[in-house]
Coordinates of C-alpha atoms in Angstrom, one line a residue:
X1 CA 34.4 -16.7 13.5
X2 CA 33.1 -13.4 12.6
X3 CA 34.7 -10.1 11.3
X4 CA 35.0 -7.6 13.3
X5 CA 32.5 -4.5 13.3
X6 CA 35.4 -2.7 11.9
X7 CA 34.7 -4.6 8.9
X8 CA 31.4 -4.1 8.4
X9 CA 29.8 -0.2 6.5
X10 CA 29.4 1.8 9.5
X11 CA 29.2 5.0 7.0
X12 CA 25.6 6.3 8.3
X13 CA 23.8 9.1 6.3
X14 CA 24.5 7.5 2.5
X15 CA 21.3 6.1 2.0
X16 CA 19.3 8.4 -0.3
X17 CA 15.9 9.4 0.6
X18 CA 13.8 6.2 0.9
X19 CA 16.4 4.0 -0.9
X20 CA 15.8 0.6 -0.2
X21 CA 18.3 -0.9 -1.9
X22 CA 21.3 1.3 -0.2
X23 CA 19.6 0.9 3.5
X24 CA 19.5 -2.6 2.6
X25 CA 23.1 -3.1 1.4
X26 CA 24.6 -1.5 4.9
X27 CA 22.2 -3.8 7.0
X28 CA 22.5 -7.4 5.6
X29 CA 26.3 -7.3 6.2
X30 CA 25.3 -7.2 10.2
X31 CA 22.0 -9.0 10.0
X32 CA 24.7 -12.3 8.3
X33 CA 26.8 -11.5 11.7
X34 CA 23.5 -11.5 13.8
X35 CA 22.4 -14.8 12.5
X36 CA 25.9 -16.7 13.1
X37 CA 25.7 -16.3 16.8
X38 CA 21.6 -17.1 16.7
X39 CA 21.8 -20.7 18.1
X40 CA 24.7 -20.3 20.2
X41 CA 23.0 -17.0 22.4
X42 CA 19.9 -19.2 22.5
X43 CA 22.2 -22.2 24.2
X44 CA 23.8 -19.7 26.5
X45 CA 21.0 -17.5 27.1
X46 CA 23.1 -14.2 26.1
X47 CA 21.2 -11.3 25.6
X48 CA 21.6 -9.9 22.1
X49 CA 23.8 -6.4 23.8
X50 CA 26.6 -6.6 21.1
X51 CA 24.3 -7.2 18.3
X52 CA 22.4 -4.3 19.1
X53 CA 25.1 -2.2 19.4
X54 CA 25.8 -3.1 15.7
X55 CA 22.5 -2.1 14.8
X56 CA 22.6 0.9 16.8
X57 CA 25.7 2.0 15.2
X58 CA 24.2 2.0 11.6
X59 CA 21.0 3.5 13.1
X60 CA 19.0 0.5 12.4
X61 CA 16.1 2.3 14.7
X62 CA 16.1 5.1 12.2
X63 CA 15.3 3.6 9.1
X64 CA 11.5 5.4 8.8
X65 CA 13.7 8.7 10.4
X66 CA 13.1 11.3 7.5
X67 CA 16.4 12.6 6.3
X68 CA 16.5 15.7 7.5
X69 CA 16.6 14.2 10.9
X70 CA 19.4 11.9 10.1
X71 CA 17.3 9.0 9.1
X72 CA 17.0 7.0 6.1
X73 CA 13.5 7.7 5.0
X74 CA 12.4 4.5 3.9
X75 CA 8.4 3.9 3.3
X76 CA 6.4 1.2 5.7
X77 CA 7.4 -1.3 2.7
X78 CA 10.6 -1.3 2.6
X79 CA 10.9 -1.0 6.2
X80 CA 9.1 -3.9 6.9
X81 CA 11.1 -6.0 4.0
X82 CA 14.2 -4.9 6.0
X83 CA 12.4 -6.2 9.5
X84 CA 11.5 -9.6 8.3
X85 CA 15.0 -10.0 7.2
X86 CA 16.5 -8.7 10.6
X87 CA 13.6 -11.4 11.6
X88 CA 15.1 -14.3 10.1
X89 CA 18.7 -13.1 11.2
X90 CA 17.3 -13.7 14.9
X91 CA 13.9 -13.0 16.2
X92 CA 14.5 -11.7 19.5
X93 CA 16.7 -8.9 17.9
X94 CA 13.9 -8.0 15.8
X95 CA 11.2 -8.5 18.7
X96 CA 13.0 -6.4 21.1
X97 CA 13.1 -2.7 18.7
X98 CA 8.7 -3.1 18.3
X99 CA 8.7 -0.1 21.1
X100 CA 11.2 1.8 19.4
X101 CA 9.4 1.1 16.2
X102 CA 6.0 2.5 17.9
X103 CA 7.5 5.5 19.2
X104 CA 9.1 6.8 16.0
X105 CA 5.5 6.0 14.1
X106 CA 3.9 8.2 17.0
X107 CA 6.6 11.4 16.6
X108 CA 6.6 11.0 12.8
X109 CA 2.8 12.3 13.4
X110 CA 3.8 15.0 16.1
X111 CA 1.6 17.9 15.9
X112 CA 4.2 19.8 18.3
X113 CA 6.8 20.6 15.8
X114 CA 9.7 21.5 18.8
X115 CA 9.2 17.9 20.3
X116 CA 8.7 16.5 16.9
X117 CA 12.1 17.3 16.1
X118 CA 13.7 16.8 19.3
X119 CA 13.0 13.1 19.2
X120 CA 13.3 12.1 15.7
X121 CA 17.0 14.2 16.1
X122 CA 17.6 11.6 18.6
X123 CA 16.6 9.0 17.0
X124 CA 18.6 9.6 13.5
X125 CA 21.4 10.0 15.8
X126 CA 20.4 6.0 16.9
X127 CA 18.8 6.2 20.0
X128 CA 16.6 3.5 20.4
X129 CA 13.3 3.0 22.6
X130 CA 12.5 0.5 25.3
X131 CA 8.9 -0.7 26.3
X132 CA 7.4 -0.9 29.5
X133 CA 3.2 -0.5 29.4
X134 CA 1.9 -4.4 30.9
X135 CA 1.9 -4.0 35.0
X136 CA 2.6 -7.1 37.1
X137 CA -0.3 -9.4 38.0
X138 CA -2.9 -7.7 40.2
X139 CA -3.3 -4.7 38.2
X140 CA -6.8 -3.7 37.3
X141 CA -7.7 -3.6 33.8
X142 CA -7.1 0.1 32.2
X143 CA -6.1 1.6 35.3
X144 CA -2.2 2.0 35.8
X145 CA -0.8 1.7 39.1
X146 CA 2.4 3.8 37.7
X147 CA 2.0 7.2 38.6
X148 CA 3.1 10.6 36.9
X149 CA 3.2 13.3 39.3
X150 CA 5.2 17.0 39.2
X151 CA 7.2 18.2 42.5
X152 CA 9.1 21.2 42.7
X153 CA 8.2 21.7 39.0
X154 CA 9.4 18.3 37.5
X155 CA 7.7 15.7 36.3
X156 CA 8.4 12.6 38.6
X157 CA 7.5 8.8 37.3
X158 CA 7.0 6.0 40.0
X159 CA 5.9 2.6 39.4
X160 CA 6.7 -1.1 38.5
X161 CA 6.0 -2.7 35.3
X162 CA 6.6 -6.2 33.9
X163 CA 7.1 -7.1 29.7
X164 CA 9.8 -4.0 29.4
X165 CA 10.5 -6.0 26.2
X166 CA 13.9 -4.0 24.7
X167 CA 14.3 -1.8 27.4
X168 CA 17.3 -3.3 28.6
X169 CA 19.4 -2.2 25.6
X170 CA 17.8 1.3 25.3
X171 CA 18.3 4.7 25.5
X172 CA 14.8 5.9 26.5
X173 CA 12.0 3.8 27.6
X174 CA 8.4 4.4 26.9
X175 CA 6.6 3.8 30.2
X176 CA 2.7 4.0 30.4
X177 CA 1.3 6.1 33.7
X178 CA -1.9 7.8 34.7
X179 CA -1.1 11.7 35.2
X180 CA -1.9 13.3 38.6
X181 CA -5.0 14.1 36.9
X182 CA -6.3 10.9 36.4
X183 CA -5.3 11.2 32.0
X184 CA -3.6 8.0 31.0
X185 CA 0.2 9.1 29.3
X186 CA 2.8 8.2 27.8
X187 CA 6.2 9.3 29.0
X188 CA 9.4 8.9 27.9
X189 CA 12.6 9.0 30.3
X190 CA 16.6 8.3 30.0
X191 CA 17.2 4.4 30.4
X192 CA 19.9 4.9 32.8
X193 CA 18.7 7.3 35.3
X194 CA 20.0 5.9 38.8
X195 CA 16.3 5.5 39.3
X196 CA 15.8 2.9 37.0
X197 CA 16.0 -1.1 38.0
X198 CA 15.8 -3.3 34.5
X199 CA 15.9 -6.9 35.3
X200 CA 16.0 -10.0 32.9
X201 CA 13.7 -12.3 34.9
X202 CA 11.5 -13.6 32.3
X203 CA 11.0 -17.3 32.1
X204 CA 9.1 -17.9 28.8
X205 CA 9.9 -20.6 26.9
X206 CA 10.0 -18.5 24.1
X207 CA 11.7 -15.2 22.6
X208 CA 14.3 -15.2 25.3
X209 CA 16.6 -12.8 24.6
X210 CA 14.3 -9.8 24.1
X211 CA 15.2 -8.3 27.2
X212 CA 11.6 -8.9 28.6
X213 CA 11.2 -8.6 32.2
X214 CA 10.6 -6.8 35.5
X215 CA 11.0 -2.6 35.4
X216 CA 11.3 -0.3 38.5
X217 CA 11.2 3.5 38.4
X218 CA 11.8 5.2 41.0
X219 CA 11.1 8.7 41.0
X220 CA 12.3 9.1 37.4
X221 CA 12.1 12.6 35.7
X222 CA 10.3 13.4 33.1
X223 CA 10.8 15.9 30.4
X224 CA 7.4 17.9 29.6
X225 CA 7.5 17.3 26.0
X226 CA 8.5 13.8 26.9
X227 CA 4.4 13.1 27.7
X228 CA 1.5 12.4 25.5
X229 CA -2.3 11.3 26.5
X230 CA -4.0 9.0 24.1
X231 CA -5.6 11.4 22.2
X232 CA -2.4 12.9 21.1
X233 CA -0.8 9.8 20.1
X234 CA -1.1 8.5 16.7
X235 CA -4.4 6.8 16.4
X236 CA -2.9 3.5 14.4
X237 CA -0.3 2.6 17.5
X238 CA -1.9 -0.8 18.2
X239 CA -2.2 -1.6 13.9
X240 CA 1.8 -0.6 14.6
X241 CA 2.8 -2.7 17.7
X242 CA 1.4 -5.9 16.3
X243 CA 2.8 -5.4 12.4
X244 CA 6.2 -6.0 14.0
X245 CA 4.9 -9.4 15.9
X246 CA 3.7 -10.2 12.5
X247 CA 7.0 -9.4 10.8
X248 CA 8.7 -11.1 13.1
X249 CA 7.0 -13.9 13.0
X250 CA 7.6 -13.9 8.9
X251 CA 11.1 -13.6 9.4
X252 CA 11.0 -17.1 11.7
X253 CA 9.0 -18.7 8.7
X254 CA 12.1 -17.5 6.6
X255 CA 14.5 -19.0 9.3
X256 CA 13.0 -22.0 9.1
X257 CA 13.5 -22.6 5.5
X258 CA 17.0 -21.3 5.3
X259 CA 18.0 -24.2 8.6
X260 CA 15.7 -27.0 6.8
X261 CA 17.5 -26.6 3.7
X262 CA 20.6 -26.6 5.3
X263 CA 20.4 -29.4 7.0
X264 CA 19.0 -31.8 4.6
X265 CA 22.0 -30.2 2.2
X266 CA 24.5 -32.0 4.6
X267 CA 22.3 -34.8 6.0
X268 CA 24.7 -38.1 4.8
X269 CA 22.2 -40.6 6.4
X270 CA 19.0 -41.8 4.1
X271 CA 16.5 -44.4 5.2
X272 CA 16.1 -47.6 3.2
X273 CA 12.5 -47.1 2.4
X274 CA 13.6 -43.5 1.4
X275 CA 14.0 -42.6 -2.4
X276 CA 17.3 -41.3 -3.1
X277 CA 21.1 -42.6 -1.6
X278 CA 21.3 -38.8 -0.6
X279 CA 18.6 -36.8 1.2
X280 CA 19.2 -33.8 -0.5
X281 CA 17.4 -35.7 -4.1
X282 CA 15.2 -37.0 -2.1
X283 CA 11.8 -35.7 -4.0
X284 CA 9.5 -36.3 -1.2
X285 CA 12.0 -34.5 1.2
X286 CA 12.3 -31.5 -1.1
X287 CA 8.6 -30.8 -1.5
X288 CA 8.4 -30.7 1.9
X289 CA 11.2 -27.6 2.1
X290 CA 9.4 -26.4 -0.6
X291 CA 6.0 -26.4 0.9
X292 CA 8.1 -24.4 3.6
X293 CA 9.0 -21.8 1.3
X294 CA 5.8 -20.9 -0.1
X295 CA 4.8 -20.5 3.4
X296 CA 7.6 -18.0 4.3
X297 CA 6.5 -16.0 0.9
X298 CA 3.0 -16.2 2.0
X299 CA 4.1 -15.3 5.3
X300 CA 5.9 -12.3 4.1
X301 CA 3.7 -11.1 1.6
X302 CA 0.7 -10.7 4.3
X303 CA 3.1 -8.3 6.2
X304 CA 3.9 -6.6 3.1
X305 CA 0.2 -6.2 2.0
X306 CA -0.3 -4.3 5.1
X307 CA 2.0 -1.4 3.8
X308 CA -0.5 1.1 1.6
X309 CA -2.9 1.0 4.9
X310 CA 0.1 2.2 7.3
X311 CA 0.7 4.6 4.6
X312 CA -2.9 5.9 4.6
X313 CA -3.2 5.9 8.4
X314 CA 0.2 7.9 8.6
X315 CA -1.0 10.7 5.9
X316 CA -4.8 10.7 7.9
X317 CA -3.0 11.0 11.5
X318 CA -0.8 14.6 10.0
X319 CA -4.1 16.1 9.2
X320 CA -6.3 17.7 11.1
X321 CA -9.5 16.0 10.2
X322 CA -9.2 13.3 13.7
X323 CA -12.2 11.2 12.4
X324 CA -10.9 10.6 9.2
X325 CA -7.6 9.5 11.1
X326 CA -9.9 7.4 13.3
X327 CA -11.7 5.8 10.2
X328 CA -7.8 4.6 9.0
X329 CA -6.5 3.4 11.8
X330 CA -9.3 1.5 12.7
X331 CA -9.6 0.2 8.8
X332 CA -5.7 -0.9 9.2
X333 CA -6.5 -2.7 12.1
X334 CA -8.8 -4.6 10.6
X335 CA -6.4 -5.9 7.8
X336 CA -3.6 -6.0 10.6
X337 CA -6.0 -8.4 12.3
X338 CA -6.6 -10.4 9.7
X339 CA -3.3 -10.8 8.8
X340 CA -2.6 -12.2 12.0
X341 CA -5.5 -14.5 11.6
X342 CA -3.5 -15.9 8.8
X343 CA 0.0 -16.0 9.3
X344 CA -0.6 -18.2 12.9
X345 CA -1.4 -21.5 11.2
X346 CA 1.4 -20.8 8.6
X347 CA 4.5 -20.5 10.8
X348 CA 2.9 -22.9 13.4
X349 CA 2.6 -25.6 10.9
X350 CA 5.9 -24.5 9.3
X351 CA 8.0 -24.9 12.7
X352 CA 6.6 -28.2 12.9
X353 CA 6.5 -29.4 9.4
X354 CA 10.5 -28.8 8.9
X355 CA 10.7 -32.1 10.8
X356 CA 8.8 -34.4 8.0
X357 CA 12.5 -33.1 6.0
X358 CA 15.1 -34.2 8.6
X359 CA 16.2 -37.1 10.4
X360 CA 15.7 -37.9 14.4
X361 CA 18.8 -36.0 14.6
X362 CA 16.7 -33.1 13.8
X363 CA 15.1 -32.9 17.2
X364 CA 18.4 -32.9 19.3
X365 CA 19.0 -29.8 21.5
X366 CA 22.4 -28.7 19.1
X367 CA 20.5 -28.1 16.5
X368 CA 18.0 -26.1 18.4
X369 CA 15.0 -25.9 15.2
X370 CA 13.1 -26.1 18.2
X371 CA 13.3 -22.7 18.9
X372 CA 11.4 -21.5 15.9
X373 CA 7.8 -23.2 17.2
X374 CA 8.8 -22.1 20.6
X375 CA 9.0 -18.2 19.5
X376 CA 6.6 -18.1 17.1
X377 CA 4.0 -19.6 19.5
X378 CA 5.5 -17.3 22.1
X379 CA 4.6 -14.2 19.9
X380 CA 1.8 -15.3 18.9
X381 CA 0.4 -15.5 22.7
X382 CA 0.7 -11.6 22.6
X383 CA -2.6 -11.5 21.5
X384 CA -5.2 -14.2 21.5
X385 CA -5.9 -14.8 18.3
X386 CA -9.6 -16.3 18.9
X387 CA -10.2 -12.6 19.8
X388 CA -8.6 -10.7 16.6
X389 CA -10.6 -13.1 14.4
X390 CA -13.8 -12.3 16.4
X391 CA -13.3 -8.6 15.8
X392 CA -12.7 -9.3 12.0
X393 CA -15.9 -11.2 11.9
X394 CA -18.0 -9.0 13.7
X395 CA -16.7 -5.9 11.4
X396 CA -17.7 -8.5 8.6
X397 CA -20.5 -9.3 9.7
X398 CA -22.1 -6.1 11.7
X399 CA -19.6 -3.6 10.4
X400 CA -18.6 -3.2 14.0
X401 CA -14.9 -1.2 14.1
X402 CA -12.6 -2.6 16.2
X403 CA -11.3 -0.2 19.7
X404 CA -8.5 1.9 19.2
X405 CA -6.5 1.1 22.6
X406 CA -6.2 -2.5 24.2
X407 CA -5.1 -3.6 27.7
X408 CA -4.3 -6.2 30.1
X409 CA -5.5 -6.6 33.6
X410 CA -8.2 -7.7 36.2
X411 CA -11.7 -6.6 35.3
X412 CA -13.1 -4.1 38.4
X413 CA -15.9 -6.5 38.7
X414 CA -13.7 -9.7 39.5
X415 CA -12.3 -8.2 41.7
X416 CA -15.5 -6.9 43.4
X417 CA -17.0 -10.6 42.9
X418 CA -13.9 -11.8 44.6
X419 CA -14.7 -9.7 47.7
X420 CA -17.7 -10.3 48.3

């Protein structure tokens, strides 16, 4: 049974200034809450509302906020330890804030001072950020269908997207347009406006509960300093959206030592051919859980290693030399990349290798360990990973930087091809 929120800090604003330790101390009391009800949401399919309510109540989404907004200042480090443990708590829950987490990144570098502070004000006040860029199939590559257009003086959005991962539970949604003028934008408008339709319709085998699925807007206003073209954005977005993937998908590798362990800890039944009466001495059983923690460590500290070069590209994006911002966003997403690279083959193997510990038991639907493949393979689909380690080689190889903006969609000349 768990406590009641009641019983858990809900005293925001006592962190000091990038104070790890303090942030962390009033989140691991809800992320131990989170995790208790992991496997049972996955059974029922329950989206994660009440658990991110908690989080939103102890402004989990303004952990890189500075404090002078209302945030708790925290560096990319720190933030990221604090991810992979939300992570390992439950992965959709840490899935579903990666457009929050891109948004805040992009106003932290705000050159407009008013809407700097209008939105990081929000956020240390915990409003969190839904996603909705990826259009249904059909849409042509790097063109968007969703349309940003002024009437009467307002800003009006109409369109339909698909992949509104975390939009569902949000405030504000960040919804990718082209402007009457053709510019490709960024707007952010109110989650609830009468004009928006959020449905939970997708059907992945994996990461469930992120409140990933169809997005209607209808005629949605727009606040003009609500709207940013590419160019105004911070140039080391994409380094940002996939970091979290890669967190997350640390925090699973976590998860799946913390269940293996606990299950060969109470496991009563032994094999004859085995080694020990109890599975728990078992010395071939516990190399295997720890092979699985070295991978989570490994896991995590590839995330971790990341932090200097968010740091760098954060400083290079506040300046006003652009190419130099350029050069470190496109040098983070090169490590970014590689991390990914690395980190597939050691959750993948993980989420299969915690098996080789347990009985046949192991694989019944209670237990559900089968959840941790299916996410991490699930996230890991984001972005083909033959691509990201193409991009590393060729920058290895020909010194060839990788693009700044990536999209999804049908190539122009398909469709031509498919015409004619």
């Amino acid at each position: 049974m768990t406590e009641p929120l009641s019983l858990v800090s809900t005293n925001p604003g006592k962190a000091a200034p990038g104070d790890f330790e303090t942030a962390a101390a009033l989140f691991r009391p809800i992320f131990a809450r989170i995790a208790q009800g992991a496997v049972a949401r996955e059974h029922e399919r329950r989206l994660p509302f009440e658990e991110v309510a908690w989080l939103k109540q102890q402004r989990f989404g303004a952990l890189r906020v500075p404090v002078e907004f209302g945030g708790y200042g925290l560096d990319h480090a720190g933030f990221l330890r604090l991810l992979i443990e939300l992570a390992a708590a439950d992965s959709n829950v840490a899935h579903l804030f990666r457009g929050h987490i891109a948004i805040v990144e992009d106003r932290l570098s705000d050159a407009d001072p008013r809407s700097r502070a209008i939105w990081l004000t929000r956020f240390g006040q915990g409003d969190i950020i839904g996603n909705a860029s990826t259009e249904p199939d059909g849409a042509i590559l790097d063109k968007r269908s969703t349309r940003l257009h002024q009437a009467d003086g307002q800003w009006l959005l109409n369109g339909t997207k698909f992949y509104t991962t975390g939009s569902i539970f949000a405030d504000w949604i960040d919804v990718s347009a082209r402007r009457s003028d053709e510019a490709h934008v960024s707007a952010l408008t109110a989650r609830h406006h009468p004009g928006i339709t959020i449905s939970d319709d997708w059907d992945g085998f994996g990461q469930k509960l992120t409140g990933t699925g169809t997005g209607v807007f209808s005629n949605v206003p727009v606040e003009p300093h609500a709207i940013r073209t590419r160019e105004e954005r911070a140039p080391y977005l994409t380094a940002i959206y996939q970091v979290v993937l890669l967190a997350t998908l640390a925090g699973i590798a976590r998860a799946i030592v913390t269940d293996t362990a606990a299950q060969l800890r109470a496991r009563t039944r032994v094999y004859s051919h085995g080694n020990s009466d109890l599975a728990k001495d078992d010395p071939q059983l516990k190399q295997v859980v720890g092979e699985l923690g070295a991978a989570a460590y490994a896991a995590e500290a590839l995330v971790l290693a990341t932090a200097p070069g968010f740091a760098a590209a954060q400083v290079a994006a506040a300046g006003a030399d652009r190419e130099a911002a350029l050069t470190a966003a496109q040098a983070l997403e090169i490590e970014v990349n590689q991390a990914q690279v690395a980190i597939a083959d050691i959750v993948l193997r993980s989420a299969s290798r915690l098996f080789d510990a347990l009985g046949a038991s192991a694989v019944r639907h209670e237990a559900a360990l089968d959840r941790h493949w299916r996410n991490a393979r699930t996230i890991l689909s984001h972005n083909p990973l033959v691509y990201r380690a193409r991009i590393v080689g060729d920058y290895l190889v020909n010194g060839k930087l990788p693009d700044r903006v990536w999209s999804v969609g049908i190539a122009e000349r398909a469709i031509k091809e498919a015409a004619e």
